[in-house]
PDB file of C-alpha atoms in Angstrom:
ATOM      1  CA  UNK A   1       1.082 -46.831 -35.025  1.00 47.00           C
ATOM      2  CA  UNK A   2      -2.023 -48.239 -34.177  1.00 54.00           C
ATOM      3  CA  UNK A   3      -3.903 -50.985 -35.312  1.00 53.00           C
ATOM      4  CA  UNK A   4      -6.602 -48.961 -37.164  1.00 57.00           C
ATOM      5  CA  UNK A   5      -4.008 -46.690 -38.324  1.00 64.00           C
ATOM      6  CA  UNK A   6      -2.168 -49.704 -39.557  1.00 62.00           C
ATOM      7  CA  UNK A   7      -5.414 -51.437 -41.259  1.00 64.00           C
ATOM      8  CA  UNK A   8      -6.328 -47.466 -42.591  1.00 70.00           C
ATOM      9  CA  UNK A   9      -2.703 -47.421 -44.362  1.00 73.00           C
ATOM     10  CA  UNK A  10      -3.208 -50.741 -45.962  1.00 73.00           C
ATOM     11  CA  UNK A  11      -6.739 -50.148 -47.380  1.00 77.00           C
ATOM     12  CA  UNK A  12      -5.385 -47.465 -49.191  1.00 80.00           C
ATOM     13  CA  UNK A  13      -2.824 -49.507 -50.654  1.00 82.00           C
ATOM     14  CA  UNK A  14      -5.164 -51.391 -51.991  1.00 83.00           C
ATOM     15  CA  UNK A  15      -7.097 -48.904 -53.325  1.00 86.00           C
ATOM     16  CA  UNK A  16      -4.213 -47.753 -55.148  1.00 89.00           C
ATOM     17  CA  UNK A  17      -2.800 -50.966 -56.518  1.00 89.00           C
ATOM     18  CA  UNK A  18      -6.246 -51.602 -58.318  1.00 90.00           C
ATOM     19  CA  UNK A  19      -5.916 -48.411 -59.585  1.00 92.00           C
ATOM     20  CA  UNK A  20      -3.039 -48.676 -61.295  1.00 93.00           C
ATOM     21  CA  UNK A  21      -3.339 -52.099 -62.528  1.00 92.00           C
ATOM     22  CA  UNK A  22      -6.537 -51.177 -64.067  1.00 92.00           C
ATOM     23  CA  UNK A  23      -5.052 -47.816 -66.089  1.00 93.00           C
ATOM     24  CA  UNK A  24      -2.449 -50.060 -67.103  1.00 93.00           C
ATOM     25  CA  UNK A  25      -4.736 -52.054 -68.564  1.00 91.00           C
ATOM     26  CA  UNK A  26      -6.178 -49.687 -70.618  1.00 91.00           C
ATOM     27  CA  UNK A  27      -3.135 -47.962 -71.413  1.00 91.00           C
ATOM     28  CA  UNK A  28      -2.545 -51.196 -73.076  1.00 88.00           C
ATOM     29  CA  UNK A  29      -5.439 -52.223 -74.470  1.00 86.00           C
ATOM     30  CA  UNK A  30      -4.047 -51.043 -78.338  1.00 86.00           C
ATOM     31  CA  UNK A  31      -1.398 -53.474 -77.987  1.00 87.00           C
ATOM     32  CA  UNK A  32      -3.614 -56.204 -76.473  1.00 86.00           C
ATOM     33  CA  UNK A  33      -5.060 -56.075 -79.936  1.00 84.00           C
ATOM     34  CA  UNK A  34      -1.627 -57.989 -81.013  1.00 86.00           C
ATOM     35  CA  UNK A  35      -1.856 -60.127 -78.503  1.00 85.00           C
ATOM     36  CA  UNK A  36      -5.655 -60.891 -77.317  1.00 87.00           C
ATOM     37  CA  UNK A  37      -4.549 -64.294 -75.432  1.00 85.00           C
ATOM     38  CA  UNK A  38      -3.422 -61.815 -72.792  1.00 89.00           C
ATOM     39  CA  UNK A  39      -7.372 -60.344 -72.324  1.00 90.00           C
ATOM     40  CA  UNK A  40      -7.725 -63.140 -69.495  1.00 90.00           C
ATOM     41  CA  UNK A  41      -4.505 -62.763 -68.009  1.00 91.00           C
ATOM     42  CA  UNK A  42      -5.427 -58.799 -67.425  1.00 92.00           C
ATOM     43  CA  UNK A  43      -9.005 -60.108 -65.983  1.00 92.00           C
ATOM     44  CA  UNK A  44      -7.058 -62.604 -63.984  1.00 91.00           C
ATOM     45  CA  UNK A  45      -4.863 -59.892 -62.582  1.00 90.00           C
ATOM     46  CA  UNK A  46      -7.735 -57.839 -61.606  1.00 91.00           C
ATOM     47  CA  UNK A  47      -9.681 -60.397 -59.678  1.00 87.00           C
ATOM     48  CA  UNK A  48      -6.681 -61.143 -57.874  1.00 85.00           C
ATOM     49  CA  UNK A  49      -5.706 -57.683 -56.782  1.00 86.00           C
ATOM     50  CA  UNK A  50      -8.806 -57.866 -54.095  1.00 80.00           C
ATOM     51  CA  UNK A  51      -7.443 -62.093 -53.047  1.00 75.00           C
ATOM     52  CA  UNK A  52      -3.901 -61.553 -52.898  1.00 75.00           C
ATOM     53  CA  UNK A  53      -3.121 -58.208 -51.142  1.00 70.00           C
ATOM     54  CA  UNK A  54      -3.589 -57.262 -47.685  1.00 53.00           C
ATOM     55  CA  UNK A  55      -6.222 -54.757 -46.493  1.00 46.00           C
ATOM     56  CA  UNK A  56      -8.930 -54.297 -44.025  1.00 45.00           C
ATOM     57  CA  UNK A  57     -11.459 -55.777 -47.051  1.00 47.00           C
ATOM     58  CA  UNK A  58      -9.637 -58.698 -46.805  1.00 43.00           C
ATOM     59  CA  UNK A  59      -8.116 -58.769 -44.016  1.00 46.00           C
ATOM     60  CA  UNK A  60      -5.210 -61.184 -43.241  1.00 46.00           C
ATOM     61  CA  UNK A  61      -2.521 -58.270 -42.161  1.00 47.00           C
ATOM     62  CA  UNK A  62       0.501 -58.052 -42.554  1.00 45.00           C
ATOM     63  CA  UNK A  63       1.463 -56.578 -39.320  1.00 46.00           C
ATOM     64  CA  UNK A  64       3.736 -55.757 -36.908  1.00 47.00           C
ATOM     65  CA  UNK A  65       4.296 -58.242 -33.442  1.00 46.00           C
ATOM     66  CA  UNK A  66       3.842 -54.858 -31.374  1.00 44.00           C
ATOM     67  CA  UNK A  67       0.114 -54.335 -33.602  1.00 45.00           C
ATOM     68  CA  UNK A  68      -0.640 -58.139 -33.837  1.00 48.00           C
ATOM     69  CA  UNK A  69      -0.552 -58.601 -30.133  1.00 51.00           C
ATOM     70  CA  UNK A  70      -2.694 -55.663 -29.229  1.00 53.00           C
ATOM     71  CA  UNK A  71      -5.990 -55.769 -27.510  1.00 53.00           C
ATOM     72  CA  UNK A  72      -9.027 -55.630 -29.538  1.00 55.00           C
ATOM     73  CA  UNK A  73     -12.200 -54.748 -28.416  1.00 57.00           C
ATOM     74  CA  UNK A  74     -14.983 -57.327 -28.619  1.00 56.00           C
ATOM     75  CA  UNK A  75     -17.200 -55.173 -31.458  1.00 56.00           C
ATOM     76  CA  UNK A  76     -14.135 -55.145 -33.574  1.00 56.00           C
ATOM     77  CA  UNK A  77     -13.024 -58.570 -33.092  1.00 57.00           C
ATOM     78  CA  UNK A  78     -16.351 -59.885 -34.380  1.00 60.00           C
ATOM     79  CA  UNK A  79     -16.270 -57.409 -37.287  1.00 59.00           C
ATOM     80  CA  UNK A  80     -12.726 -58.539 -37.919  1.00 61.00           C
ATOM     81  CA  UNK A  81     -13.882 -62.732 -38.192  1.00 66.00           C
ATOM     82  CA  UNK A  82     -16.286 -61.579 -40.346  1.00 65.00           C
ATOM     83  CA  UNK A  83     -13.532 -60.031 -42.507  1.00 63.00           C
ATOM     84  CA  UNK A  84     -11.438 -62.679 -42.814  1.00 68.00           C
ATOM     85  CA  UNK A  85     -14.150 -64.923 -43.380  1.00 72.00           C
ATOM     86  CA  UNK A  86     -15.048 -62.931 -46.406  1.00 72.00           C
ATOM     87  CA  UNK A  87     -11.286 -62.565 -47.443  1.00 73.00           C
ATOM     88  CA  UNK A  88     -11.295 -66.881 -47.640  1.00 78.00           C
ATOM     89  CA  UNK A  89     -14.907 -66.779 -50.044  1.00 80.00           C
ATOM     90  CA  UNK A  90     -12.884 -64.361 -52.152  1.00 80.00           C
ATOM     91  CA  UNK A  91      -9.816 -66.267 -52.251  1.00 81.00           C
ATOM     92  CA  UNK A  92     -11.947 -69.235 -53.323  1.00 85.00           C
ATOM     93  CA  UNK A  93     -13.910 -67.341 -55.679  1.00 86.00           C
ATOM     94  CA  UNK A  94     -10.128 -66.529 -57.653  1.00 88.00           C
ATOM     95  CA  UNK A  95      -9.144 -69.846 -57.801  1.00 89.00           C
ATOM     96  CA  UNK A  96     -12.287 -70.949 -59.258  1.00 90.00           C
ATOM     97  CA  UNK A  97     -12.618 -68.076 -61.886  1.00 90.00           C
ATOM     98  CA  UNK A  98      -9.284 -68.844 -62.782  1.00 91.00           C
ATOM     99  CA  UNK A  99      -9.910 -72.482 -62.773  1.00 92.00           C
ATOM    100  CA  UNK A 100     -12.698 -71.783 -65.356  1.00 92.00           C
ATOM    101  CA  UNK A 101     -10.947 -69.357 -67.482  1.00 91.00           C
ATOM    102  CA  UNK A 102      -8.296 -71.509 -68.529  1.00 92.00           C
ATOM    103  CA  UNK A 103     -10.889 -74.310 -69.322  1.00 92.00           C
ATOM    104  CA  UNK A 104     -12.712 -71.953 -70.839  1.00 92.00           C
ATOM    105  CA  UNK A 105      -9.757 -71.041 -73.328  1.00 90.00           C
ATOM    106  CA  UNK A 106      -8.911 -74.372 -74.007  1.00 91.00           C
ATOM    107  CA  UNK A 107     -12.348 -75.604 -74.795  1.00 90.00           C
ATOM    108  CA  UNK A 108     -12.530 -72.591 -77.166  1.00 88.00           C
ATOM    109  CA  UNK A 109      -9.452 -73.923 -79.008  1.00 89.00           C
ATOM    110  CA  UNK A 110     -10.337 -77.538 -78.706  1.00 89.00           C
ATOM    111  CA  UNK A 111     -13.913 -78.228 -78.743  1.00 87.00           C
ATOM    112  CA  UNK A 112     -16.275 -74.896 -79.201  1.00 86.00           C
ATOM    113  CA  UNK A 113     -19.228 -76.942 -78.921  1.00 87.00           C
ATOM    114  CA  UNK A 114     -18.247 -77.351 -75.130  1.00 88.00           C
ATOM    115  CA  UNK A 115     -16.664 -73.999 -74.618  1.00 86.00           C
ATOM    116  CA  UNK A 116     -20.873 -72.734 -75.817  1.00 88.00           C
ATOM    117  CA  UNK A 117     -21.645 -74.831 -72.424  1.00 87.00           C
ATOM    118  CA  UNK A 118     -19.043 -73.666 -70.635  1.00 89.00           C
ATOM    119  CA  UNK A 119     -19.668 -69.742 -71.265  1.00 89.00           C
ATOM    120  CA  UNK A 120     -22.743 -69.808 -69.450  1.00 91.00           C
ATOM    121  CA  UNK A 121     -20.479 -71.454 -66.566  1.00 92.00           C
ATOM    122  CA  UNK A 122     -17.720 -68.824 -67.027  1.00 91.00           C
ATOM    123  CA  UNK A 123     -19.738 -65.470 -66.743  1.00 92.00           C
ATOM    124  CA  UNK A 124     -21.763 -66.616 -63.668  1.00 93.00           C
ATOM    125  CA  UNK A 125     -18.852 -67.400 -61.863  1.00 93.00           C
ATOM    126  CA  UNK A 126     -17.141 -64.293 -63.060  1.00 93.00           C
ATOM    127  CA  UNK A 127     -20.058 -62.036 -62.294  1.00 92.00           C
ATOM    128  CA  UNK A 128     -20.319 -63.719 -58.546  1.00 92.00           C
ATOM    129  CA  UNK A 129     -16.501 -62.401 -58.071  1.00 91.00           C
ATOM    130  CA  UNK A 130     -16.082 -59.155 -59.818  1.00 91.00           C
ATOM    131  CA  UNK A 131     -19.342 -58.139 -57.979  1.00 90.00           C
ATOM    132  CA  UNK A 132     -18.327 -59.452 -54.652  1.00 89.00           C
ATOM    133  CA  UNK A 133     -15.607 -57.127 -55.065  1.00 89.00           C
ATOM    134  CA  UNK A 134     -17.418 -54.272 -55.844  1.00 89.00           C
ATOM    135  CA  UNK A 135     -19.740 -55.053 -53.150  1.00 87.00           C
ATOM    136  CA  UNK A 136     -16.881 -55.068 -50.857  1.00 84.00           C
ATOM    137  CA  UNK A 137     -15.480 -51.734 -52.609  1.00 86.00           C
ATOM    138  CA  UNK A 138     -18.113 -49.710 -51.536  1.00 85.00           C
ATOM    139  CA  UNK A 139     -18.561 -50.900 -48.241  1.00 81.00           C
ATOM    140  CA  UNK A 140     -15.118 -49.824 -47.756  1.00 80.00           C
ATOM    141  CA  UNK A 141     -15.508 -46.586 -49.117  1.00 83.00           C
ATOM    142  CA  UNK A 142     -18.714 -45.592 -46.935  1.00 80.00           C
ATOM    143  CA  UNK A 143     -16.511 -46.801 -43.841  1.00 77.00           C
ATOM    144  CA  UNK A 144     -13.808 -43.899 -44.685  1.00 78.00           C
ATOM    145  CA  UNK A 145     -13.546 -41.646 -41.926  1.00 75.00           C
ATOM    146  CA  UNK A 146     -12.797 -38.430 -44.002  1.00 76.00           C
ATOM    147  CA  UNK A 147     -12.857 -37.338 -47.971  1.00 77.00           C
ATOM    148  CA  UNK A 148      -9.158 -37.548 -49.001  1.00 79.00           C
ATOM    149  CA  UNK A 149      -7.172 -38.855 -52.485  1.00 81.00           C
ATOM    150  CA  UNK A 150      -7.339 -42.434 -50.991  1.00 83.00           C
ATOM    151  CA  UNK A 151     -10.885 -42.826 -51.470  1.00 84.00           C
ATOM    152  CA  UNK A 152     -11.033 -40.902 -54.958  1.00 86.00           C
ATOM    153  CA  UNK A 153      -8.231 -43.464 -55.945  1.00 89.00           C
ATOM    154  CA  UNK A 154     -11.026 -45.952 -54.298  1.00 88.00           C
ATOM    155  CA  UNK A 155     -13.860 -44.559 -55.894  1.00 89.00           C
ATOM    156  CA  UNK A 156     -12.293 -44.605 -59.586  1.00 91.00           C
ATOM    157  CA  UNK A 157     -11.051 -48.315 -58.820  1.00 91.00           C
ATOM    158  CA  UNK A 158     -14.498 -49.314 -58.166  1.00 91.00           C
ATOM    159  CA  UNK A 159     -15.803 -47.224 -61.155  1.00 93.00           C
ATOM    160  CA  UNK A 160     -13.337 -49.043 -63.971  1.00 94.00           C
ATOM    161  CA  UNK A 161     -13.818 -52.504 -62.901  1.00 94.00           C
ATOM    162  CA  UNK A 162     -17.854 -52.284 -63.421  1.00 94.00           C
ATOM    163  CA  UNK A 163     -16.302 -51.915 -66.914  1.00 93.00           C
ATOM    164  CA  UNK A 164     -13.630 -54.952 -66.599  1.00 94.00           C
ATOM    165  CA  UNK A 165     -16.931 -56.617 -65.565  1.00 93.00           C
ATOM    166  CA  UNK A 166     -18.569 -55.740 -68.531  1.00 93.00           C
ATOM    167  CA  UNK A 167     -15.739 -56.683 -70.545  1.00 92.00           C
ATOM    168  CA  UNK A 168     -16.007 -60.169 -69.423  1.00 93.00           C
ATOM    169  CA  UNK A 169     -19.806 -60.594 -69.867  1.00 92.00           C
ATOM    170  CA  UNK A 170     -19.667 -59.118 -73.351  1.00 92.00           C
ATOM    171  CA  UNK A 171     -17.219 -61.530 -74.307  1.00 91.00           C
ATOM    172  CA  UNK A 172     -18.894 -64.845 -73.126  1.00 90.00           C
ATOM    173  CA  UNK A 173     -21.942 -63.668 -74.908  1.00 90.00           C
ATOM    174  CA  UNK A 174     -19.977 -63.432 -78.121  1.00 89.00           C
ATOM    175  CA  UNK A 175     -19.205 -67.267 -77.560  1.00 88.00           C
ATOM    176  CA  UNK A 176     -23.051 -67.797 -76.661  1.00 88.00           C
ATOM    177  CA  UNK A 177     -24.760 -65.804 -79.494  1.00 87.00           C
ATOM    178  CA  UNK A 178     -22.107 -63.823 -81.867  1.00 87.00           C
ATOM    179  CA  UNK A 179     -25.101 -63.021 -83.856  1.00 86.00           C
ATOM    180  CA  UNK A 180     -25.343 -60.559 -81.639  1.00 86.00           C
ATOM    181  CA  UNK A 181     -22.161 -58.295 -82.271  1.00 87.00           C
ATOM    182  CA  UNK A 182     -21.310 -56.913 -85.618  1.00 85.00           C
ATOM    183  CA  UNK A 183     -17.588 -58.346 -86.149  1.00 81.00           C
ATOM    184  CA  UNK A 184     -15.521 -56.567 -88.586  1.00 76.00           C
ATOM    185  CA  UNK A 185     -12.166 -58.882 -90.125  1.00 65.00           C
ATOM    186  CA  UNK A 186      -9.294 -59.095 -87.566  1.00 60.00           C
ATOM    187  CA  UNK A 187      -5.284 -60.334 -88.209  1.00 57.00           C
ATOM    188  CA  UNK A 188      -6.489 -63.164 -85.928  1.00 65.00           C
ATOM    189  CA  UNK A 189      -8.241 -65.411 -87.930  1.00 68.00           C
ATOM    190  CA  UNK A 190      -6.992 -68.504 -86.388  1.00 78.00           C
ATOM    191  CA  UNK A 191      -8.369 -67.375 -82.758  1.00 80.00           C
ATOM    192  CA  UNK A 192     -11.812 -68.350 -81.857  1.00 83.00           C
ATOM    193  CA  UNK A 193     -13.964 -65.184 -82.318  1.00 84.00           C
ATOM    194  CA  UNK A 194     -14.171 -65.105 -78.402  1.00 84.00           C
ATOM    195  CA  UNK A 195     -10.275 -65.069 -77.755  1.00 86.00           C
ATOM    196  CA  UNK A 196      -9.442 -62.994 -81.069  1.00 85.00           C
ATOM    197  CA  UNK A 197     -12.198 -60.097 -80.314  1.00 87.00           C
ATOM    198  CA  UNK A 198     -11.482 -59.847 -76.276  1.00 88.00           C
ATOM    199  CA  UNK A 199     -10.137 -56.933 -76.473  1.00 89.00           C
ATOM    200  CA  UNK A 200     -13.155 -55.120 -79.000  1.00 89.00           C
ATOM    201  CA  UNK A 201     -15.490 -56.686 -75.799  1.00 90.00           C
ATOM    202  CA  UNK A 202     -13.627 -54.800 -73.417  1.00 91.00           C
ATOM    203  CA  UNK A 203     -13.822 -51.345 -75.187  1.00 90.00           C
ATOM    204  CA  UNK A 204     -17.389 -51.397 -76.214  1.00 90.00           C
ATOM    205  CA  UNK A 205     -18.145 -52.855 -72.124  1.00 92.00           C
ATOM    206  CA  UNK A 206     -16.312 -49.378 -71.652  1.00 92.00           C
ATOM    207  CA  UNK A 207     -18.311 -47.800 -74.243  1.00 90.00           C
ATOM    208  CA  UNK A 208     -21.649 -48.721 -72.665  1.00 90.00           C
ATOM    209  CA  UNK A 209     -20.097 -47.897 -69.790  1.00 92.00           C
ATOM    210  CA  UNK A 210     -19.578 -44.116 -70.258  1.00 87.00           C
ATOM    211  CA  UNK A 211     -23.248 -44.275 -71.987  1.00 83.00           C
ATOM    212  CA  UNK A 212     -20.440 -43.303 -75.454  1.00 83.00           C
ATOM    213  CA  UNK A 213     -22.121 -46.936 -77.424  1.00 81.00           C
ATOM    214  CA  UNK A 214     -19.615 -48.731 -79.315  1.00 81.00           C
ATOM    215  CA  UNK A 215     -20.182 -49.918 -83.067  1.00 83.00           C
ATOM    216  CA  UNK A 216     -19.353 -53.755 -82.128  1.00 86.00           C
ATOM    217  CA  UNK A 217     -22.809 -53.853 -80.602  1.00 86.00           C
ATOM    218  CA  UNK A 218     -25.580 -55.144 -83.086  1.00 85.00           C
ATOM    219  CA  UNK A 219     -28.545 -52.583 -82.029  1.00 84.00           C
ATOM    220  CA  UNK A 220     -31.315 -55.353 -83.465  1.00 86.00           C
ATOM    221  CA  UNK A 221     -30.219 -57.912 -81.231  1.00 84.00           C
ATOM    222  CA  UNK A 222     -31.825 -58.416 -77.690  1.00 89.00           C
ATOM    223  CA  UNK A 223     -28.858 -60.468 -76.261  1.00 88.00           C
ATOM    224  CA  UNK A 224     -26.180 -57.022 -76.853  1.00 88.00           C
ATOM    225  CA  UNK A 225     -28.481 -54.751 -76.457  1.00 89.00           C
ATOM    226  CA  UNK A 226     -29.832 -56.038 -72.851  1.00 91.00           C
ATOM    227  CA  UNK A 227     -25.940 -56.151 -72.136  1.00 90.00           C
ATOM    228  CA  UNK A 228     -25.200 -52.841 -72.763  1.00 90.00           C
ATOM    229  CA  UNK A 229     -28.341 -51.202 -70.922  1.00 92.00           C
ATOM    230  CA  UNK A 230     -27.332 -53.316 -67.676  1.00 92.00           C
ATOM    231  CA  UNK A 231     -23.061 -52.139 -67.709  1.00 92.00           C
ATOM    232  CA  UNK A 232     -24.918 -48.945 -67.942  1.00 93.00           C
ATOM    233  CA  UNK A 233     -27.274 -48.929 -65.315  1.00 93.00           C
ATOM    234  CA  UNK A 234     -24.702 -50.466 -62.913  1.00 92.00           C
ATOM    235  CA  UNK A 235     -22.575 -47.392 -63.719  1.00 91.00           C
ATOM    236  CA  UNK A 236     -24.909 -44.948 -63.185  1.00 91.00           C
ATOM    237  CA  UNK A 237     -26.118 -46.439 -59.822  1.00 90.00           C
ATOM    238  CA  UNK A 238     -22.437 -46.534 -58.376  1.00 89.00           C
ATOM    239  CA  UNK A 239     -21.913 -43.094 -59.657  1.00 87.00           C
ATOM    240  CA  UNK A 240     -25.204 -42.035 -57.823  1.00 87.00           C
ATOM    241  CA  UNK A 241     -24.253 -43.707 -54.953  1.00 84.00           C
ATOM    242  CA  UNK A 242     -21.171 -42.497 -54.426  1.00 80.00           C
ATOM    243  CA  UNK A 243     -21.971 -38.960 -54.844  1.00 78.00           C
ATOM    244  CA  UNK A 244     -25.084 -39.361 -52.042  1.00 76.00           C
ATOM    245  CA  UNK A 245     -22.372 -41.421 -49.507  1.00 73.00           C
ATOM    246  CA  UNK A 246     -19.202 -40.932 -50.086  1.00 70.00           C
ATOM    247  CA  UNK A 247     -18.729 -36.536 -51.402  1.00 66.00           C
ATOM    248  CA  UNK A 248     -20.555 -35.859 -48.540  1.00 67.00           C
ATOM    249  CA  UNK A 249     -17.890 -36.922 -45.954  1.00 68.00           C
ATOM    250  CA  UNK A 250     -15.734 -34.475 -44.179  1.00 63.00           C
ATOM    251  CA  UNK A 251     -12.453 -33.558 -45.068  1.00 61.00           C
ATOM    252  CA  UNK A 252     -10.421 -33.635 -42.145  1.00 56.00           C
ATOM    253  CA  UNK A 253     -10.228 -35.518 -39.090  1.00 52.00           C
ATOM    254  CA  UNK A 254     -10.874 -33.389 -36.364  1.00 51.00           C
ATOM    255  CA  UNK A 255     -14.176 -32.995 -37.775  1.00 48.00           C
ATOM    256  CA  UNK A 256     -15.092 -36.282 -36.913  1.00 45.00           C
ATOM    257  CA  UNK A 257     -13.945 -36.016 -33.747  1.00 48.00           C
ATOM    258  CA  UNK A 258     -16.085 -33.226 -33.132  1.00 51.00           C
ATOM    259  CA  UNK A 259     -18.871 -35.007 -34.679  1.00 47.00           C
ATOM    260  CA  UNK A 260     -18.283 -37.885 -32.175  1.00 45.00           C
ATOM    261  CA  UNK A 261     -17.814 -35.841 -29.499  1.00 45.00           C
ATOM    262  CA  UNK A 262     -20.833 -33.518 -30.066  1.00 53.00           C
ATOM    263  CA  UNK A 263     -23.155 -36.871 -30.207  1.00 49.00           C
ATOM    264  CA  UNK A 264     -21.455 -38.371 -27.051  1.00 50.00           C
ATOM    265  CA  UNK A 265     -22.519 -35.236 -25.450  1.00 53.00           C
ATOM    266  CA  UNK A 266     -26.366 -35.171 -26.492  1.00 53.00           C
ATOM    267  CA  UNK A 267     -26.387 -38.552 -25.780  1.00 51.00           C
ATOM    268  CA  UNK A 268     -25.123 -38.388 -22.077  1.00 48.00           C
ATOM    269  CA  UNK A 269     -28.118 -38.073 -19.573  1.00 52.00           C
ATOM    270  CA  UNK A 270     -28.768 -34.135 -18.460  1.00 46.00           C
ATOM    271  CA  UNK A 271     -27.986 -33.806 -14.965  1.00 47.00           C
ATOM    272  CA  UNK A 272     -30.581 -32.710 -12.525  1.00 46.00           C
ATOM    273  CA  UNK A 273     -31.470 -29.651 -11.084  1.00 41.00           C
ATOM    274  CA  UNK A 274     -31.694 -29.509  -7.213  1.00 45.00           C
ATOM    275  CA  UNK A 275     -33.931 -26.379  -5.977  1.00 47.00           C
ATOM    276  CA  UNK A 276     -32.586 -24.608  -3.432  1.00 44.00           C
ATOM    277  CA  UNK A 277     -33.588 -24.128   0.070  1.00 48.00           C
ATOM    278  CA  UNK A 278     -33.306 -20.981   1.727  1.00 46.00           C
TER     279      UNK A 278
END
């Protein structure tokens, strides 16, 4: 195996991890109603998919003596520091979404009046790292070689967390101005509104989302309204994208060879003709 066959295999595992922790999510997003505590720990989980697992994204490999010792050319040794670079500014990023978060939570049950200040805090840093992600998502995806499962599992993974994303801005606007959503009475009266309606955020974020509008969303206020255009628009951009870069790759492999080896050839200087001397 070689090392870009190596790097290849674990970008798709990463593609399909976030995958399936993000259907799980929303498998159990009913019985997150019971317990909506658990909201961050699923947006925790997320963000940390991308910081904590292996893949060419982010790269620190995990990989074999035979692959970690080969030779590298010089192109891909540059675009490899870069790589890892970005793999450390997401790592950091985690640590301090999740170092807000639980301040966040605890200012909500403590003091309100500082978890108001802090929400403007929270979704900046939140937006910074869930779009860093799905920055670096993409990028991944247009590097594919060929159109295959792994990069539809990629593509949906990509898709879902604009709505995680969505979920989380929705619900530090309902700490900043819950004038804005139209609340109906929940078992959780004891929660702050922003803890006891996570999970309501995250299926009307979803809502928007799918351009489907969800009922939490006050239609006379600016604040929701101006959320739920921009979770669209994101979602119809990546969809757009993806359709113009990513559908139109080839399906197999020896087509890229071909495609490679059809350019090396027009590329290659045309030999020239000697005339003949009788």
């Amino acid at each position: 195996m070689t090392v870009v066959s190596s790097l290849l295999r674990q970008r798709h595992n990463f593609y399909r991890v976030l995958l399936i922790v993000e259907v799980l999510a929303l498998i159990g997003l009913r019985p997150l109603q019971q317990a909506p505590q658990l909201v961050s720990v699923v947006y925790l989980l997320i963000g940390g998919v991308p910081a904590l697992l292996d893949s060419p994204l982010l790269p620190q490999n995990r990989l074999s003596p035979q692959l970690r010792n080969a030779v590298i050319p010089q192109k891909d040794h540059h675009h490899l520091q870069r790589a890892i670079r970005r793999r450390r500014w997401l790592q950091y990023g985690w640590l301090g979404a999740a170092g807000v978060e639980v301040l966040w939570q605890l200012s909500l049950l403590v003091l309100p009046v500082v978890a108001v200040q802090l929400s403007v805090l929270h979704v900046a840093v939140w937006l910074a790292l869930m779009l860093y992600v799905l920055w670096s998502l993409m990028g991944a995806l247009a590097e594919e070689p060929v159109f295959n499962g792994a990069l539809l599992m990629g593509a949906a993974a990509g898709y879902l967390l604009i709505g995680f994303t969505g979920g989380i801005v929705l619900n530090s606007l309902l700490a900043l101005d819950p004038a804005a959503f139209s609340l109906s009475g929940t078992a959780h009266t004891h929660l702050p509104a922003a803890i006891g309606y996570a999970p309501e955020m995250l299926g009307a974020a979803f809502g928007s989302l799918t351009t489907l509008g969800s009922s939490v969303l006050n239609e006379k206020s600016l604040t929701s309204v101006s959320a739920s255009v921009g979770i669209t628009v994101v979602g119809q951009l990546y969809v757009a994208i993806l359709i113009a870069g990513v559908l139109g790759k080839p399906r197999h492999i020896a087509a890229v060879r071909k495609a490679a080896h059809t350019t090396r050839r027009s590329q290659a200087p045309s030999p020239k003709l000697h005339r003949i001397r009788r």
